[in-house]
Short mmCIF file of C-alpha atoms and ligand atoms in Angstrom, two decimals:
data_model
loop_
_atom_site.label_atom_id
_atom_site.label_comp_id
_atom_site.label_asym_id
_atom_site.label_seq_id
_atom_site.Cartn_x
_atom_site.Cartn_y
_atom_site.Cartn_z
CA UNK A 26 -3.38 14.82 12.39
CA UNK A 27 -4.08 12.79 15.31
CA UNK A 28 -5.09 14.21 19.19
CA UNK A 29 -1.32 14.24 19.70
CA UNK A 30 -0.69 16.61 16.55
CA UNK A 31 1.25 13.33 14.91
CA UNK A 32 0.47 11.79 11.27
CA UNK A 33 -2.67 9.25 11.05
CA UNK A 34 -0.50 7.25 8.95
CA UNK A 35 1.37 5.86 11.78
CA UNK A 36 -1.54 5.24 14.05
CA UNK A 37 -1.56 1.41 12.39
CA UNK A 38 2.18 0.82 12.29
CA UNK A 39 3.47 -1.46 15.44
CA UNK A 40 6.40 -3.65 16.26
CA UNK A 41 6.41 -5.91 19.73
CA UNK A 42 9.66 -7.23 18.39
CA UNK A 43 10.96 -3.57 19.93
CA UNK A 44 7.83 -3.29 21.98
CA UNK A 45 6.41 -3.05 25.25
CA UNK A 46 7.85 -6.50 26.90
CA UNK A 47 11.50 -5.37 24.84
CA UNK A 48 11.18 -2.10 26.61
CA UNK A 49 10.53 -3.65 30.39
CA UNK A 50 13.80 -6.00 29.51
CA UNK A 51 15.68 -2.44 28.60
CA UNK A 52 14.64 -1.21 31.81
CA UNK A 53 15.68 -4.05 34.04
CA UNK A 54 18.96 -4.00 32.11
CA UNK A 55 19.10 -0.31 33.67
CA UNK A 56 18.51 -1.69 36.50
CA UNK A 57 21.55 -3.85 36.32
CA UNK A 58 19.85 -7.30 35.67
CA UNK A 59 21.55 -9.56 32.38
CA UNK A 60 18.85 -10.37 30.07
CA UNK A 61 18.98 -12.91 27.66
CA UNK A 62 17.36 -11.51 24.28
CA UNK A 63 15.86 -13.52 22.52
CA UNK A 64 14.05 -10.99 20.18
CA UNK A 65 15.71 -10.00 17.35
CA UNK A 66 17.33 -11.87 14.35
CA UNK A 67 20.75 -10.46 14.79
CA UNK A 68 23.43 -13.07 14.03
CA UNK A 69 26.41 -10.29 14.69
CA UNK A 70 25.47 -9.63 18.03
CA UNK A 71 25.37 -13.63 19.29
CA UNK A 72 29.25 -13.41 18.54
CA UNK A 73 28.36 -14.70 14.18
CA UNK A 74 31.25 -12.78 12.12
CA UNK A 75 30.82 -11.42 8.63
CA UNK A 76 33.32 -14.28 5.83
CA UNK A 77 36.40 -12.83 5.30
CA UNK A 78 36.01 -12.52 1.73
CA UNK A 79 33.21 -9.44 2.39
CA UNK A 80 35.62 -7.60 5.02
CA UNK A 81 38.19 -7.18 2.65
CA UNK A 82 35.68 -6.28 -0.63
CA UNK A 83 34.74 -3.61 1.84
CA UNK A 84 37.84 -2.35 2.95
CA UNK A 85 39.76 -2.44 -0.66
CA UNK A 86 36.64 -1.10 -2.60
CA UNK A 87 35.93 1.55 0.12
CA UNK A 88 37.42 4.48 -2.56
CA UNK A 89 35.01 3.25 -5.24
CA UNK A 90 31.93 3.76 -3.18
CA UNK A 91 32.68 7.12 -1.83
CA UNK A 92 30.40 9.17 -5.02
CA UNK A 93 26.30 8.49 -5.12
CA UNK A 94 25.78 5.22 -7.41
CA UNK A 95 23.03 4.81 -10.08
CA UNK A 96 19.83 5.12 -8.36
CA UNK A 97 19.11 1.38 -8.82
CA UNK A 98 22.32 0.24 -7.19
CA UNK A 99 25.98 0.04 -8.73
CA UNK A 100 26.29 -2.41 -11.48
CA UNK A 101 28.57 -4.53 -10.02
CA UNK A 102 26.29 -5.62 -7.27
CA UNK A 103 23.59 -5.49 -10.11
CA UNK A 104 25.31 -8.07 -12.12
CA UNK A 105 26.25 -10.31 -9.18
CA UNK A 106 22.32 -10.41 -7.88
CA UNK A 107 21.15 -10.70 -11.69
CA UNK A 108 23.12 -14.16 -11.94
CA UNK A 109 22.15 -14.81 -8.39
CA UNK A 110 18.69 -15.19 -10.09
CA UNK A 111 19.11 -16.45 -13.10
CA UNK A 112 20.92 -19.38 -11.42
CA UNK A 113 17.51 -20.02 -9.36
CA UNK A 114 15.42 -20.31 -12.34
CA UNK A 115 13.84 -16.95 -12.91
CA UNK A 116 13.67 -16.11 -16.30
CA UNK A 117 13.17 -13.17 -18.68
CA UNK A 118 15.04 -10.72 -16.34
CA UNK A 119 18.06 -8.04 -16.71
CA UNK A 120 20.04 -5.00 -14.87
CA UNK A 121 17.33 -2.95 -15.19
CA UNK A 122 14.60 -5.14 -13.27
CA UNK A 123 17.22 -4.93 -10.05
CA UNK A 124 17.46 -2.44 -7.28
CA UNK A 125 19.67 -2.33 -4.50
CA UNK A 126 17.99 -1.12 -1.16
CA UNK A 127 19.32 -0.22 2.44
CA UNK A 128 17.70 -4.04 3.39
CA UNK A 129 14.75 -5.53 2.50
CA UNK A 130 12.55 -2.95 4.64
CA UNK A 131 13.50 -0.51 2.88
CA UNK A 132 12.73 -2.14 -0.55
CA UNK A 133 8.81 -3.49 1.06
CA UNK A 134 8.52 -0.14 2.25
CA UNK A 135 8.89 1.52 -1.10
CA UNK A 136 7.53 -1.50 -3.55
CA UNK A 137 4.41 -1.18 -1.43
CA UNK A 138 4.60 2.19 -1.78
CA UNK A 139 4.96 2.52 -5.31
CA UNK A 140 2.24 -0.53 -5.59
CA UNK A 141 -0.34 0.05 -3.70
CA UNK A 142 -3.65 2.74 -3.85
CA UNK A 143 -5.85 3.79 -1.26
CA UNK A 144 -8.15 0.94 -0.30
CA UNK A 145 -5.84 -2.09 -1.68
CA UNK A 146 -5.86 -4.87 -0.46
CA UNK A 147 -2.41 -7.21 0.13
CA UNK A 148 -2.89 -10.92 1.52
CA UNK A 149 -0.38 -11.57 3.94
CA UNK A 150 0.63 -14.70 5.72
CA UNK A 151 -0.40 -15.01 9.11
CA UNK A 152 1.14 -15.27 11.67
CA UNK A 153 3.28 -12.53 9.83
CA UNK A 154 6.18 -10.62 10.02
CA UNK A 155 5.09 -7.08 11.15
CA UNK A 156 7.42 -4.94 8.61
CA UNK A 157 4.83 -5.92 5.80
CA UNK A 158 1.87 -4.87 7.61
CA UNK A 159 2.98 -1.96 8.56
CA UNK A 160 4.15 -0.94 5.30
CA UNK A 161 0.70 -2.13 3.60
CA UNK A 162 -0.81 0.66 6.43
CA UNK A 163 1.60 3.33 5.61
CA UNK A 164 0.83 2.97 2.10
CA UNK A 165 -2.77 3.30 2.76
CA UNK A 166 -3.79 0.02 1.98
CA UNK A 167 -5.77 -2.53 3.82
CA UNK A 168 -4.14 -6.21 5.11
CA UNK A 169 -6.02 -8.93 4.49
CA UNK A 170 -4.34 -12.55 6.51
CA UNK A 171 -4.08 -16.02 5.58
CA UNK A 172 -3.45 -18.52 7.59
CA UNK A 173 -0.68 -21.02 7.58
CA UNK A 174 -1.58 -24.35 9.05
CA UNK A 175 0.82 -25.34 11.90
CA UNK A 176 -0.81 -28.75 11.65
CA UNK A 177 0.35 -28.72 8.43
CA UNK A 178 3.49 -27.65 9.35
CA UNK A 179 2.87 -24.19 9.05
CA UNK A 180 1.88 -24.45 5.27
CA UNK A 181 -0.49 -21.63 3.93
CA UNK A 182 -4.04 -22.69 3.87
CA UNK A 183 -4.87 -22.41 0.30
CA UNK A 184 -8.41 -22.33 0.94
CA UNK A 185 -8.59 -19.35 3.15
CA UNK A 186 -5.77 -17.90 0.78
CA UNK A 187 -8.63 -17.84 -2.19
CA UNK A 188 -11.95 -17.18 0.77
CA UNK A 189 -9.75 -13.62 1.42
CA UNK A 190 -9.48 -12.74 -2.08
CA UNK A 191 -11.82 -9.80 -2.90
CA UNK A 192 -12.26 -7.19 -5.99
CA UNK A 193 -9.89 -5.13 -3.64
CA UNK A 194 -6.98 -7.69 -3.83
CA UNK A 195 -3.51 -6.72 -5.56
CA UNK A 196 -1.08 -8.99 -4.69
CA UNK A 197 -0.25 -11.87 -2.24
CA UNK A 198 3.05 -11.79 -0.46
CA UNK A 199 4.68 -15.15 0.32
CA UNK A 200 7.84 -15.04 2.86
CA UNK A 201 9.46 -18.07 2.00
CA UNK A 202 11.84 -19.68 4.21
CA UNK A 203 9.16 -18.08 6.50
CA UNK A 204 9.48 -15.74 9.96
CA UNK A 205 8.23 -16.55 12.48
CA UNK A 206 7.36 -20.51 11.83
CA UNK A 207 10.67 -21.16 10.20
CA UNK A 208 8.88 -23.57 7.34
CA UNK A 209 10.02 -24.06 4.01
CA UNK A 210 7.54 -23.94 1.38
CA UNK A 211 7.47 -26.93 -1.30
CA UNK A 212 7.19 -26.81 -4.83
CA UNK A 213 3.72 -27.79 -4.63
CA UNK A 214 2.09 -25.17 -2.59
CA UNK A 215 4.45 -22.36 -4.72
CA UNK A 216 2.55 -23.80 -7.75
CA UNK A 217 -1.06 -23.05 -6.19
CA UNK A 218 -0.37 -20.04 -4.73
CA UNK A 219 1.01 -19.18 -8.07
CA UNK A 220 -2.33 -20.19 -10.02
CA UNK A 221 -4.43 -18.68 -7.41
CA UNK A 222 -2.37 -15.29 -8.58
CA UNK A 223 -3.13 -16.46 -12.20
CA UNK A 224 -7.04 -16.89 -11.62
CA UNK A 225 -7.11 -13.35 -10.36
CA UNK A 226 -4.29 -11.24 -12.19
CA UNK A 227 -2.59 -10.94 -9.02
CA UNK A 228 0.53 -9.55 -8.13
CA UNK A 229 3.07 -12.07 -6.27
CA UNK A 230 5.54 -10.43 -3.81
CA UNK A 231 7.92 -12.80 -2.19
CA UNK A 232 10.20 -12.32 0.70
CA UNK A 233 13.22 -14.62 -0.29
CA UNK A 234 15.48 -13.07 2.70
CA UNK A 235 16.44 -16.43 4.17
CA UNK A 236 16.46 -18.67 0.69
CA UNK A 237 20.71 -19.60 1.79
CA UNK A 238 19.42 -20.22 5.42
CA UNK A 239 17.48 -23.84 4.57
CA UNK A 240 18.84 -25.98 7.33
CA UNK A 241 17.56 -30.05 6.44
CA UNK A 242 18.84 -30.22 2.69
CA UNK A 243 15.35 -28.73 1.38
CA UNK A 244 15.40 -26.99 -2.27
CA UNK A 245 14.15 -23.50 -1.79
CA UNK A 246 12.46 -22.85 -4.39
CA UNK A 247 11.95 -18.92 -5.71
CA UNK A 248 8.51 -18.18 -6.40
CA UNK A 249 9.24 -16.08 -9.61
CA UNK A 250 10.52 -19.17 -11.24
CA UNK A 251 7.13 -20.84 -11.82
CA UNK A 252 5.70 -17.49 -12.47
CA UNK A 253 7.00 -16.38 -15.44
CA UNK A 254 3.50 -14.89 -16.88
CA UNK A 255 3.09 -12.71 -13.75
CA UNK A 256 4.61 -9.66 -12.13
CA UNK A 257 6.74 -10.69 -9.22
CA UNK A 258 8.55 -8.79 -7.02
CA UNK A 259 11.21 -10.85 -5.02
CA UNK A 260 13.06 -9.74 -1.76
CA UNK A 261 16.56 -10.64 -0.81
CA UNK A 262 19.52 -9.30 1.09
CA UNK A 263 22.87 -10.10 2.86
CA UNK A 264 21.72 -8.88 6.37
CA UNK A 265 21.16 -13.17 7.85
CA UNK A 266 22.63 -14.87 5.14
CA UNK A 267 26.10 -12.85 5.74
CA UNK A 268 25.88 -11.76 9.06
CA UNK A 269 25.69 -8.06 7.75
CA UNK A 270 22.51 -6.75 8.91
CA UNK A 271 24.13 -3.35 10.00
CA UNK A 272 25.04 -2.49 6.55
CA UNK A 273 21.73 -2.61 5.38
CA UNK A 274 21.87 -4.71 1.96
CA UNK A 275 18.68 -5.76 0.41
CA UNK A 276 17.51 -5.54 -2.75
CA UNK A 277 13.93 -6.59 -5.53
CA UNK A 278 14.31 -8.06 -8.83
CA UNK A 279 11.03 -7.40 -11.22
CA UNK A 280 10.30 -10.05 -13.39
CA UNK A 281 7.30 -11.38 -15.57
CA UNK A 282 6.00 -9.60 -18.60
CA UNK A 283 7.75 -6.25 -19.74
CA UNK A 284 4.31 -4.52 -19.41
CA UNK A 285 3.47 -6.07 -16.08
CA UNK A 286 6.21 -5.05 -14.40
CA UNK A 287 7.62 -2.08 -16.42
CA UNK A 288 5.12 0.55 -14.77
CA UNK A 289 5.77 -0.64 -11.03
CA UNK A 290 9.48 -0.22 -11.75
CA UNK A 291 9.32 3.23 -13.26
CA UNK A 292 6.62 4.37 -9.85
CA UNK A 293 9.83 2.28 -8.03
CA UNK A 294 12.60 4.25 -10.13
CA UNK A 295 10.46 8.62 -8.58
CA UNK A 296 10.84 6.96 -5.20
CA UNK A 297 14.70 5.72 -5.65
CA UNK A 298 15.85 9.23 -7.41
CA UNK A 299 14.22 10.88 -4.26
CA UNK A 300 16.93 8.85 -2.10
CA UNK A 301 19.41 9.08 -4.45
CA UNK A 302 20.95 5.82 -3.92
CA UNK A 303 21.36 2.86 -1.60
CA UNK A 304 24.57 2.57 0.99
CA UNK A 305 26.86 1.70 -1.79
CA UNK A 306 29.40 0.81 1.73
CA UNK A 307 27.13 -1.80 1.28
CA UNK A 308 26.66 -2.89 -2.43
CA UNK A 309 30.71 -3.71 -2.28
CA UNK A 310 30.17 -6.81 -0.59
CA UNK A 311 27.20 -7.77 -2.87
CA UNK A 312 29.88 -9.40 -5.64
CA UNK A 313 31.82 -11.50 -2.75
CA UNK A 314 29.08 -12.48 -0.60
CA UNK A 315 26.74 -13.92 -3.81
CA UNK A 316 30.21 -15.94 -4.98
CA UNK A 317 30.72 -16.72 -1.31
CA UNK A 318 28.16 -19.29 0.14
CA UNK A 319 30.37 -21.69 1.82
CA UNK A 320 30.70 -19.69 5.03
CA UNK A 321 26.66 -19.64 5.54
CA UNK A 322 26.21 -23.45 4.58
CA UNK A 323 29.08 -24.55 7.56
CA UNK A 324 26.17 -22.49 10.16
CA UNK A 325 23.83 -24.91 8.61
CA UNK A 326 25.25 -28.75 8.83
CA UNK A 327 25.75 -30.63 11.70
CA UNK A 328 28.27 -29.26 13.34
CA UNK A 329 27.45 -25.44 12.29
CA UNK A 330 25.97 -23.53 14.63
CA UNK A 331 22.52 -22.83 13.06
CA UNK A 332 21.94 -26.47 12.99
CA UNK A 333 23.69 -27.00 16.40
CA UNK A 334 21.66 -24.45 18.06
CA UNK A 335 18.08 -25.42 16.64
CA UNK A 336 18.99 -29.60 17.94
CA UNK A 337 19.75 -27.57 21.29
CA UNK A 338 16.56 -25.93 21.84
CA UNK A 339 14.51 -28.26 20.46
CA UNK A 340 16.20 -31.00 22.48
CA UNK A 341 14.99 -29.32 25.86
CA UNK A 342 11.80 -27.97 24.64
CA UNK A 343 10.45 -31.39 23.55
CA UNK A 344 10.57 -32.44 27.09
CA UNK A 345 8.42 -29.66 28.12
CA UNK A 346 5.13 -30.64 29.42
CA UNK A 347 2.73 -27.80 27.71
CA UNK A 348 5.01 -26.62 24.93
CA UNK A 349 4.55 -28.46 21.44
CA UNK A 350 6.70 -27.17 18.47
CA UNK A 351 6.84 -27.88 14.43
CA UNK A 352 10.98 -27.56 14.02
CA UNK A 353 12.05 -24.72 12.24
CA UNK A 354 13.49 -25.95 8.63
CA UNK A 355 15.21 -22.60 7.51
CA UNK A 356 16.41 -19.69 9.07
CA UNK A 357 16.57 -19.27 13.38
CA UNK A 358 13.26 -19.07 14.48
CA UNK A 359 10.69 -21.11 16.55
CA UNK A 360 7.01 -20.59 16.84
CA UNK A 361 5.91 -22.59 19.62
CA UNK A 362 2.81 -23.48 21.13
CA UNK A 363 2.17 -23.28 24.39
CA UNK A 364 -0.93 -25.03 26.35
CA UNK A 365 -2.73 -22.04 27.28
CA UNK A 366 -5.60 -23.64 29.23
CA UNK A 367 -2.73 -25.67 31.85
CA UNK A 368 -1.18 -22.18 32.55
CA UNK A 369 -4.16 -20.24 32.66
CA UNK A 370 -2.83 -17.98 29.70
CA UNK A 371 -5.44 -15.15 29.07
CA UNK A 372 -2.62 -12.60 27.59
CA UNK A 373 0.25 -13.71 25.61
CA UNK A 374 2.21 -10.32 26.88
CA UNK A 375 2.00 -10.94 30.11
CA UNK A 376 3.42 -14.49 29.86
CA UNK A 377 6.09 -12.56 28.29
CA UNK A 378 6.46 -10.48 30.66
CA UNK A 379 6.05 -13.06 33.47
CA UNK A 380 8.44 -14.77 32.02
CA UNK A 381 10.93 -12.03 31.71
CA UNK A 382 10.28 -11.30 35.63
CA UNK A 383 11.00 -14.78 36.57
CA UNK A 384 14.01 -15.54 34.64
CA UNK A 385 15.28 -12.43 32.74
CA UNK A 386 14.77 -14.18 29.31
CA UNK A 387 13.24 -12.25 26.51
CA UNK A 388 10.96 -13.85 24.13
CA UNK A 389 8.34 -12.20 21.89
CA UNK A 390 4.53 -13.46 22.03
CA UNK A 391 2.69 -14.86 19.24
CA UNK A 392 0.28 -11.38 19.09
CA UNK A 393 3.49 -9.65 18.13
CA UNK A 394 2.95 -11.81 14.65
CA UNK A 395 -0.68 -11.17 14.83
CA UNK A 396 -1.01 -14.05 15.49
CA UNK A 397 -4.95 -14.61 17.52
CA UNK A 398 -5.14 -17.21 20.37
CA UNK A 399 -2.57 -16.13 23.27
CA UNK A 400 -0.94 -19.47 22.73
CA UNK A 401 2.09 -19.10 20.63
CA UNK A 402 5.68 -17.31 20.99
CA UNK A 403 8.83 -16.75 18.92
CA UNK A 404 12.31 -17.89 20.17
CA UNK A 405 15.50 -15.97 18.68
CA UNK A 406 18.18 -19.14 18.40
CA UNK A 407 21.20 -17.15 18.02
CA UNK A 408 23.06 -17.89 21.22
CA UNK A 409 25.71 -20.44 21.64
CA UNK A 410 23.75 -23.83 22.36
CA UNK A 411 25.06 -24.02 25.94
CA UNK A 412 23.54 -20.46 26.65
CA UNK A 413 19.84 -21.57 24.86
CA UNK A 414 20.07 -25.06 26.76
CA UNK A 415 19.85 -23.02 29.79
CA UNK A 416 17.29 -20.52 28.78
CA UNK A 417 14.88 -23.31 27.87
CA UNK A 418 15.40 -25.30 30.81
CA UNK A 419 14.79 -21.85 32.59
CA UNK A 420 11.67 -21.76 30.69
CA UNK A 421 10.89 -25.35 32.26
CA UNK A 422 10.97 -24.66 35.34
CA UNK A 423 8.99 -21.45 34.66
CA UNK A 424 6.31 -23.13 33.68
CA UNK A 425 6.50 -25.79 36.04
CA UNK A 426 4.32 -24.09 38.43
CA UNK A 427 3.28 -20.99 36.55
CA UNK A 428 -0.45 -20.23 36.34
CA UNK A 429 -1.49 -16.77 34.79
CA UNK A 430 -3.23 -14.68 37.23
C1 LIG B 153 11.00 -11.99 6.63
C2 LIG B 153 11.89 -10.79 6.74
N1 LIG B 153 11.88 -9.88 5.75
C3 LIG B 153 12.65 -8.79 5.81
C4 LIG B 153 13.47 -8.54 6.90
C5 LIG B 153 14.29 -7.28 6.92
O1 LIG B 153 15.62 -7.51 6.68
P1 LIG B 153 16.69 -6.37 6.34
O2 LIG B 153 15.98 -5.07 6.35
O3 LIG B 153 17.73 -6.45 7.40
O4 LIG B 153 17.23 -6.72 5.00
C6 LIG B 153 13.50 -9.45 7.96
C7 LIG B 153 14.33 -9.21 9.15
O5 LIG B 153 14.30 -9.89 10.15
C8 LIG B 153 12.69 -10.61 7.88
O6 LIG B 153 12.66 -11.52 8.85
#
């Protein structure tokens, strides 16, 4: 117990995506200001609709899900996300080595749970994407960061990858189309992350959530499929790919040898039968939305509004004296860099919140990703392009005279 009779375990565990600059932009919307939020990876609420095809699943199957499902998922969905993964290489897997989850943080929060002792360590990417931090804290085991390159467009550094690797170390977790940076790993750096694992037994955990969100015709590769010798644990889900992030669809597939990865599946299997089973609401749409990719590539050509939006801010921001950027390749996210010396930038939070002030626009600074320095932030690029135009040209002439005081 803590000085405020709360659990230790959560003394760790933060989010600034929902933190303290997201909380001032709740207030002034109180207040009766209109902030732009550009915070959160939530396609539904920029005006993106669910495909048709996953509607109606949901409404005609909505008798069939009414009773608790296996505790791994119902087999439908099972066999739909088995053949998902077979069809992207990874080999040596069946029903049994997939679980349905309510989203992917609910399957990191348990996998880590289920994985990892007291004193663990996990190498995670940094900057990183605070849900597998915090779940490495709650389940008592320590963090360790690597750091992907931005001059290398935001590549992990396989060098520090192998200087953080320690008798502690159980497994490295690659999230791959990445958040924040937006990169797409290649083939190459999977393989040498991959033998790094081999050298050391490790355990590779990859975050797969935006593997349908690759914007510039780039093969995204899974990591399990050059990994057949090793335990992997792979994370997917519906919530970006089909606009569903409300229902709360993820799931893991285990692969690699049965004895690797039979034991983290069965410590996997106490911790599912104590929920019973995922939202199986949910698992309907599984079928439909794996046979139904046409409706996420349209976001993604020219034309489609994923690709239309990145052009838009990037278009504005490269104009920006101060800002530089590496262009997202995947997903809806931009890390940029911002000159911190010209502004004066001592706190990254309070350029956030400056900013906010100034021109009711809500962006997330780089320390939200853990990421050191004071000179990075993440842009949401959800909004119509018209709407972003605006916000970064807003963000312009922010900066056009701001110095940090
Ligand atoms: C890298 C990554 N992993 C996992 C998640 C969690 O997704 P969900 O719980 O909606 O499936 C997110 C959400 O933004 C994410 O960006």
């Amino acid at each position: 117990m803590n000085s405020l009779g709360t659990s230790d375990k959560l003394s760790l565990v933060r989010s600034d995506i929902r933190g303290p600059v997201y909380e001032e932009a709740l207030k002034m919307q109180a207040e009766g200001k209109k902030i732009l939020k550009l915070n959160t990876g939530n396609p539904a609420a920029f005006g993106f609709t669910m495909p048709e095809s996953v509607k109606t699943a949901l409404i005609d199957g909505m008798d069939d899900a009414v009773a608790y499902c296996d505790l791994r998922g119902m087999k439908e969905a099972r066999e739909a996300i088995l053949s998902y993964h077979l069809s992207k290489g990874i080999a040596g897997i069946d029903l049994n080595d997939i679980f349905l989850s309510n989203g992917v943080s609910e399957a990191v929060q348990m996998v880590t749970l289920s994985y990892l002792s007291y004193g663990d360590e996990i190498l995670l990417p940094s900057p990183n994407y605070s849900l597998w931090e915090n779940c490495a804290y709650l389940a008592g085991a320590k963090p360790v960061f690597y750091r992907c390159c931005e001059e290398n467009e935001w590549m992990p550094d396989l060098e520090d990858m192998r200087s953080k690797v320690s008798d502690k170390t159980r497994a490295i977790l690659i999230i791959n189309p990445n958040n924040p940076t937006g990169a797409v790993y290649s083939e190459t750096i999977l393989k040498e992350i991959v033998s790094l694992a081999r050298e050391h037994d490790l355990a590779l955990f990859s975050d797969e959530i935006y593997d349908r969100l690759v914007i510039d015709d780039l093969p995204a590769v899974s990591t399990a499929s050059l990994a057949p010798d090793l335990l992997t644990v792979t994370f997917n889900g519906l919530s970006k790919s089909h606009i569903v992030c409300g229902f709360r669809c993820g799931w893991t597939v285990f692969s690699g040898p049965e004895k690797k990865k039979m034991p983290l599946r069965e410590s996997l299997t106490k911790l599912c039968s104590m929920r019973l089973c995922s939202n199986t609401l949910a698992q309907l749409a599984v079928p439909y939305a794996l046979r139904d990719n046409e409706s996420t590539k349209a976001m993604l050509i020219p034309g489609g509004r994923l690709y239309e939006q990145r052009e838009a801010v990037c278009s504005v921001l490269e104009h920006i004296d101060g800002i530089r950027f590496v262009k997202n390749r995947a997903a809806f996210y931009l890390f940029p860099k911002i000159d911190k010396e010209k502004f004066n930038i001592r706190n990254d939070q309070q350029f956030a919140l400056d900013l906010l002030h100034a021109k009711n626009l809500l962006i997330i600074p780089g320390s939200g990703f853990g990421h050191k320095g004071n000179d990075h932030f993440r842009i949401v690029m959800l909004p119509q392009k018209e709407i972003l135009k605006k916000a970064m040209e807003d963000l312009g002439d922010f900066l056009s005279d701001y110095k940090q005081k």
